Every structure is written in C-alpha cells, then in structure tokens.
mmCIF file of C-alpha atoms in Angstrom:
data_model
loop_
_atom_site.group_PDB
_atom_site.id
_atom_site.type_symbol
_atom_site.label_atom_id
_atom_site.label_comp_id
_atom_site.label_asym_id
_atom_site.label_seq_id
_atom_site.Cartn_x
_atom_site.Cartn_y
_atom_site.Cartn_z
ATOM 1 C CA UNK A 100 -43.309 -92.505 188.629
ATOM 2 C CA UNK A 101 -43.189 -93.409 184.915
ATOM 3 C CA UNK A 102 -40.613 -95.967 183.203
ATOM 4 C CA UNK A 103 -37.817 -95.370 181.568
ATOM 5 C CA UNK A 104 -37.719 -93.509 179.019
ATOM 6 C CA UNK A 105 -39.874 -90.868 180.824
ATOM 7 C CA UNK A 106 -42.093 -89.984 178.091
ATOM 8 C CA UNK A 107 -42.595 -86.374 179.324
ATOM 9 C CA UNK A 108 -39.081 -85.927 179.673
ATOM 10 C CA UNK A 109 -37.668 -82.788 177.820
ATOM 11 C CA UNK A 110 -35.595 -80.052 177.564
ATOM 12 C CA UNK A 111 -35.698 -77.746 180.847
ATOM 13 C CA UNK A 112 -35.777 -74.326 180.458
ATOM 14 C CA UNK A 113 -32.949 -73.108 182.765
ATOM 15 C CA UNK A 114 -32.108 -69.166 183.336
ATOM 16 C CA UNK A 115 -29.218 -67.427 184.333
ATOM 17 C CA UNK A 116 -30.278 -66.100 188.080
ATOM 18 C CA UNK A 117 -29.640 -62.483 187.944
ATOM 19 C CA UNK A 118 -28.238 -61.469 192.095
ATOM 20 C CA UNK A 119 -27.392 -57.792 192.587
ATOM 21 C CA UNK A 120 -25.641 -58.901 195.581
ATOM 22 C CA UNK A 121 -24.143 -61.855 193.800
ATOM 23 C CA UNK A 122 -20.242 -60.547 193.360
ATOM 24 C CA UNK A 123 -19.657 -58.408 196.719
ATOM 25 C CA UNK A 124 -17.645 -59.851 199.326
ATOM 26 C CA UNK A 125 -19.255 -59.310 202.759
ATOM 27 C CA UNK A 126 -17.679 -59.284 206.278
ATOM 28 C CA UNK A 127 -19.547 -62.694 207.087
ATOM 29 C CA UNK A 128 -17.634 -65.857 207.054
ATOM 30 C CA UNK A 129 -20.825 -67.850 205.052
ATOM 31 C CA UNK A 130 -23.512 -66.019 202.940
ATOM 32 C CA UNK A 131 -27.043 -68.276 201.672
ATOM 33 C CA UNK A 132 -26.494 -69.979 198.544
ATOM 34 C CA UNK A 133 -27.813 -68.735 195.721
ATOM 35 C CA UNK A 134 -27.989 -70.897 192.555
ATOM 36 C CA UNK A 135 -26.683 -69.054 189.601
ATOM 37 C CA UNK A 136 -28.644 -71.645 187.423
ATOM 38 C CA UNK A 137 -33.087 -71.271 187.794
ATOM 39 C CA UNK A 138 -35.035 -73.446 186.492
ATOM 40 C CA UNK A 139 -38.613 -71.673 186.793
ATOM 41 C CA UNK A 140 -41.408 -73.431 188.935
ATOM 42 C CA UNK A 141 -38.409 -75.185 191.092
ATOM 43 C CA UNK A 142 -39.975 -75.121 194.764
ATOM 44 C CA UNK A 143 -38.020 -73.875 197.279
ATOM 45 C CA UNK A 144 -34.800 -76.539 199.097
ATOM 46 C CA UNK A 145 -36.475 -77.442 202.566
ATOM 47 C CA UNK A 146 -32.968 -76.851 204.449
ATOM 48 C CA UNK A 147 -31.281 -73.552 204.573
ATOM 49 C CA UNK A 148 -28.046 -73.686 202.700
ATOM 50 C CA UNK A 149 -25.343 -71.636 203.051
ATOM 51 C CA UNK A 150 -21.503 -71.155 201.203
ATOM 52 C CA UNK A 151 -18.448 -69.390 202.197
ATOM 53 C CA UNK A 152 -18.501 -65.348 201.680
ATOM 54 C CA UNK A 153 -15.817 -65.873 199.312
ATOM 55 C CA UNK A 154 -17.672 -68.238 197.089
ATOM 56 C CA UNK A 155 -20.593 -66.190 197.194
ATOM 57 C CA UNK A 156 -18.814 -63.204 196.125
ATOM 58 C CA UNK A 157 -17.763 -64.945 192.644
ATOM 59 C CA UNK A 158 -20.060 -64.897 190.160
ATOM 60 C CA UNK A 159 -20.397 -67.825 188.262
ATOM 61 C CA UNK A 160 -20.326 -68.688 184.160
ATOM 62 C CA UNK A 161 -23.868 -69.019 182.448
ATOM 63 C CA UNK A 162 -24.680 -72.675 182.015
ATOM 64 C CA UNK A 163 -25.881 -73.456 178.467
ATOM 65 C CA UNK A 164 -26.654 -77.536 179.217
ATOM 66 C CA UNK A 165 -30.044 -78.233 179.386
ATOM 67 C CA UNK A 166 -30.821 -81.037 180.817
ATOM 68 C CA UNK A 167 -33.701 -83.620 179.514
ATOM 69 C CA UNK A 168 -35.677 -84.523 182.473
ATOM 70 C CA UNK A 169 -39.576 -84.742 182.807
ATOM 71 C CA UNK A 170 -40.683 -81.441 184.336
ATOM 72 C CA UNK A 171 -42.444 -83.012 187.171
ATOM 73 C CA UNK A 172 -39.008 -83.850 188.678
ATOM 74 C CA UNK A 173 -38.990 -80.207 189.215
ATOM 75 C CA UNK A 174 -42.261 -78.841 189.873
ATOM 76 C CA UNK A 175 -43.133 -81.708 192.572
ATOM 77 C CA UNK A 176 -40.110 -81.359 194.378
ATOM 78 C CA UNK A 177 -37.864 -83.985 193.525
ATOM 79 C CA UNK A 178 -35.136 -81.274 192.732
ATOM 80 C CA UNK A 179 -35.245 -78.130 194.369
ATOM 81 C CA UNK A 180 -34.295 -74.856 193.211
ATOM 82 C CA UNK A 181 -30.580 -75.383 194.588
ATOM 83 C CA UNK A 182 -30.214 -78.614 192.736
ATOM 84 C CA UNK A 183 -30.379 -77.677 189.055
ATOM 85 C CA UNK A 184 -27.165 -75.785 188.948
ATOM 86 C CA UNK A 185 -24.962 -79.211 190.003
ATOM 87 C CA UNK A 186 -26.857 -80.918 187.352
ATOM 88 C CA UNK A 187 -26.365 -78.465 184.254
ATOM 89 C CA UNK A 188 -23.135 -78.023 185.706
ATOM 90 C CA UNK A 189 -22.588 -81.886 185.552
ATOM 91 C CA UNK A 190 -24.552 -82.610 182.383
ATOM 92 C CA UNK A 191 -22.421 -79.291 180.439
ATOM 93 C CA UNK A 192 -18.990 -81.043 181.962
ATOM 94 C CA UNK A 193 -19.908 -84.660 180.549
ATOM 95 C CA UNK A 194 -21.139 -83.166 177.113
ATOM 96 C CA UNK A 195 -17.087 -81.891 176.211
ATOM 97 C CA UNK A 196 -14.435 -83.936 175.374
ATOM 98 C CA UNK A 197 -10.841 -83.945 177.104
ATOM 99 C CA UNK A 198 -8.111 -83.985 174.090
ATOM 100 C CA UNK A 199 -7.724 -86.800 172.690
ATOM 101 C CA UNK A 200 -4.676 -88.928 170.685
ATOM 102 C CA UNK A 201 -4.710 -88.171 167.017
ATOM 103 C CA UNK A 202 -7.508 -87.792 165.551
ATOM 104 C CA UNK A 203 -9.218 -89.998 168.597
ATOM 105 C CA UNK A 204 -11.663 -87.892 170.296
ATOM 106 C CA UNK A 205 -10.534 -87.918 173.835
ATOM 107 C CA UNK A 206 -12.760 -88.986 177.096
ATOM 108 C CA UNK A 207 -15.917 -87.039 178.916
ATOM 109 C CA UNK A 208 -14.923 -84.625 180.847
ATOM 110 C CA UNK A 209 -15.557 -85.041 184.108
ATOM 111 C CA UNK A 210 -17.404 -83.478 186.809
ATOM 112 C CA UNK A 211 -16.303 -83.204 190.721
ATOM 113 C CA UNK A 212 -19.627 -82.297 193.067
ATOM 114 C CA UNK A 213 -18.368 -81.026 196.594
ATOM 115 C CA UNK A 214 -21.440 -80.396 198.029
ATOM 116 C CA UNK A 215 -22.036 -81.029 201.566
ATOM 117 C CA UNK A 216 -24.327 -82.594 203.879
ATOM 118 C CA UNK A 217 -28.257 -81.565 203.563
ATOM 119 C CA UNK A 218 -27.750 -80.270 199.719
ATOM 120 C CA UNK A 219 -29.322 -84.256 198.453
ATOM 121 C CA UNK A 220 -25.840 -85.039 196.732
ATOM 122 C CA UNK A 221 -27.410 -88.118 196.239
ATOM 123 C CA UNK A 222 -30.298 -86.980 194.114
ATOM 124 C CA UNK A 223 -28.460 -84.366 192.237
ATOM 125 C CA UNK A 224 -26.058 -87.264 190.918
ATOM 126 C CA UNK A 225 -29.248 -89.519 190.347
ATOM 127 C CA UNK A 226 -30.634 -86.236 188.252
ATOM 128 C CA UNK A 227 -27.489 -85.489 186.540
ATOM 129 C CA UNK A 228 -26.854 -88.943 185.426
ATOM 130 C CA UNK A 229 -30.543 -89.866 183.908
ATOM 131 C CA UNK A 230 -30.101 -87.842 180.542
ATOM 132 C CA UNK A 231 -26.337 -89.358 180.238
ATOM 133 C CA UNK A 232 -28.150 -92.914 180.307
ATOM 134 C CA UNK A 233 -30.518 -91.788 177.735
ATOM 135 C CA UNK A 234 -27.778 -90.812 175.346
ATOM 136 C CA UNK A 235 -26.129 -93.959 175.673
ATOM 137 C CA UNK A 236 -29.035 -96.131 175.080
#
C-alpha cells in the first residue's frame, strides 16, 4: 500500500446507477440494496445486503462529489460496489457549509452513516475521511 499522499490518487469517476425497479414499492418487507452511486470496475460486496422495501422504493438524489482516492482502492476490493455511495454521500455532506454568523462561513456539514452490520462501516468512514485529510494538509 503506498504512503500518504497516494500518488495515484485521483478523481473517481462515479455514475448515477440507473434501476428500473428502483422507485416501486413491493409487498416484501426488505428488497437488495442497490447503490444509487457506481463507480465502474467496483467488484461485487462479498455479503448480500439488503434495505427495507420502503427505502428501496425511494429513489435517491445524484451525487456530484467525487471523491480523490487511488483507483486501486476500488478495483482490488478494498471498497466494494455498495461502499462508494456512503462515501460521495459523506465527502458531498462535508464539502457544504452550515450558515454561518455574519459574514463567518459557518461549520462542515455533517454526515450521519446508519449502516448496519456486514456493510464495512468501518472502511467506508476510513474511505470517506482520506480525501478530507488531504484537503486539510
């Protein structure tokens, strides 16, 4: 693994997942998750992970953070294809400002991850706090 600063690390390129089924409410009580952010060449979570129907049936807003992490991160594994949605989500909530005093730019907005067990809550806060490090260097 290289040292900080990664000198790989760059932009990701992160897509809006397109879900025809994303939207309808079902008659099951949880539906699989499906990330509404892709990063392309993201292998696959190993656990099966699963949200409430009526999560599932609300469709999320497009994420326009893109996070600055080397691309290995993604494409070995380290974050899976579930895991790149908490950290645009994250990286997007820490980039705005909460009003301020004046003309005192407020505080980062924060972010609240609810994720339960199996989803690597761990990692994904790991992930989403490396390029907030970087920017405070």
């Amino acid at each position: 693994m290289p040292a900080w600063p990664f000198a790989d690390a760059r932009p990701l390129a992160v897509e809006t997942a397109v879900e025809d089924t994303q939207g309808a409410l079902t008659a099951s009580v949880l539906d699989a998750y499906r990330p509404s952010v892709h990063v392309p060449g993201a292998c696959p979570h190993p656990t099966r992970l699963v949200e409430s129907a009526a999560m599932a049936a609300a469709t999320a807003p497009p994420s326009a953070y893109r996070p600055t992490l080397p691309e290995y991160l993604v494409t070995d594994g380290h974050l899976s294809d579930a895991q790149p949605q908490t950290v645009c989500r994250a990286g997007g909530a820490h980039a705005e400002h909460l009003p301020g005093t004046g003309e005192e730019t407020g505080p980062h907005q924060g972010f609240f991850l609810g994720d339960g067990t199996g989803v690597g809550t761990q990692s994904v806060s790991d992930w989403a706090l490396l390029p907030v490090g970087e920017n405070c260097l």
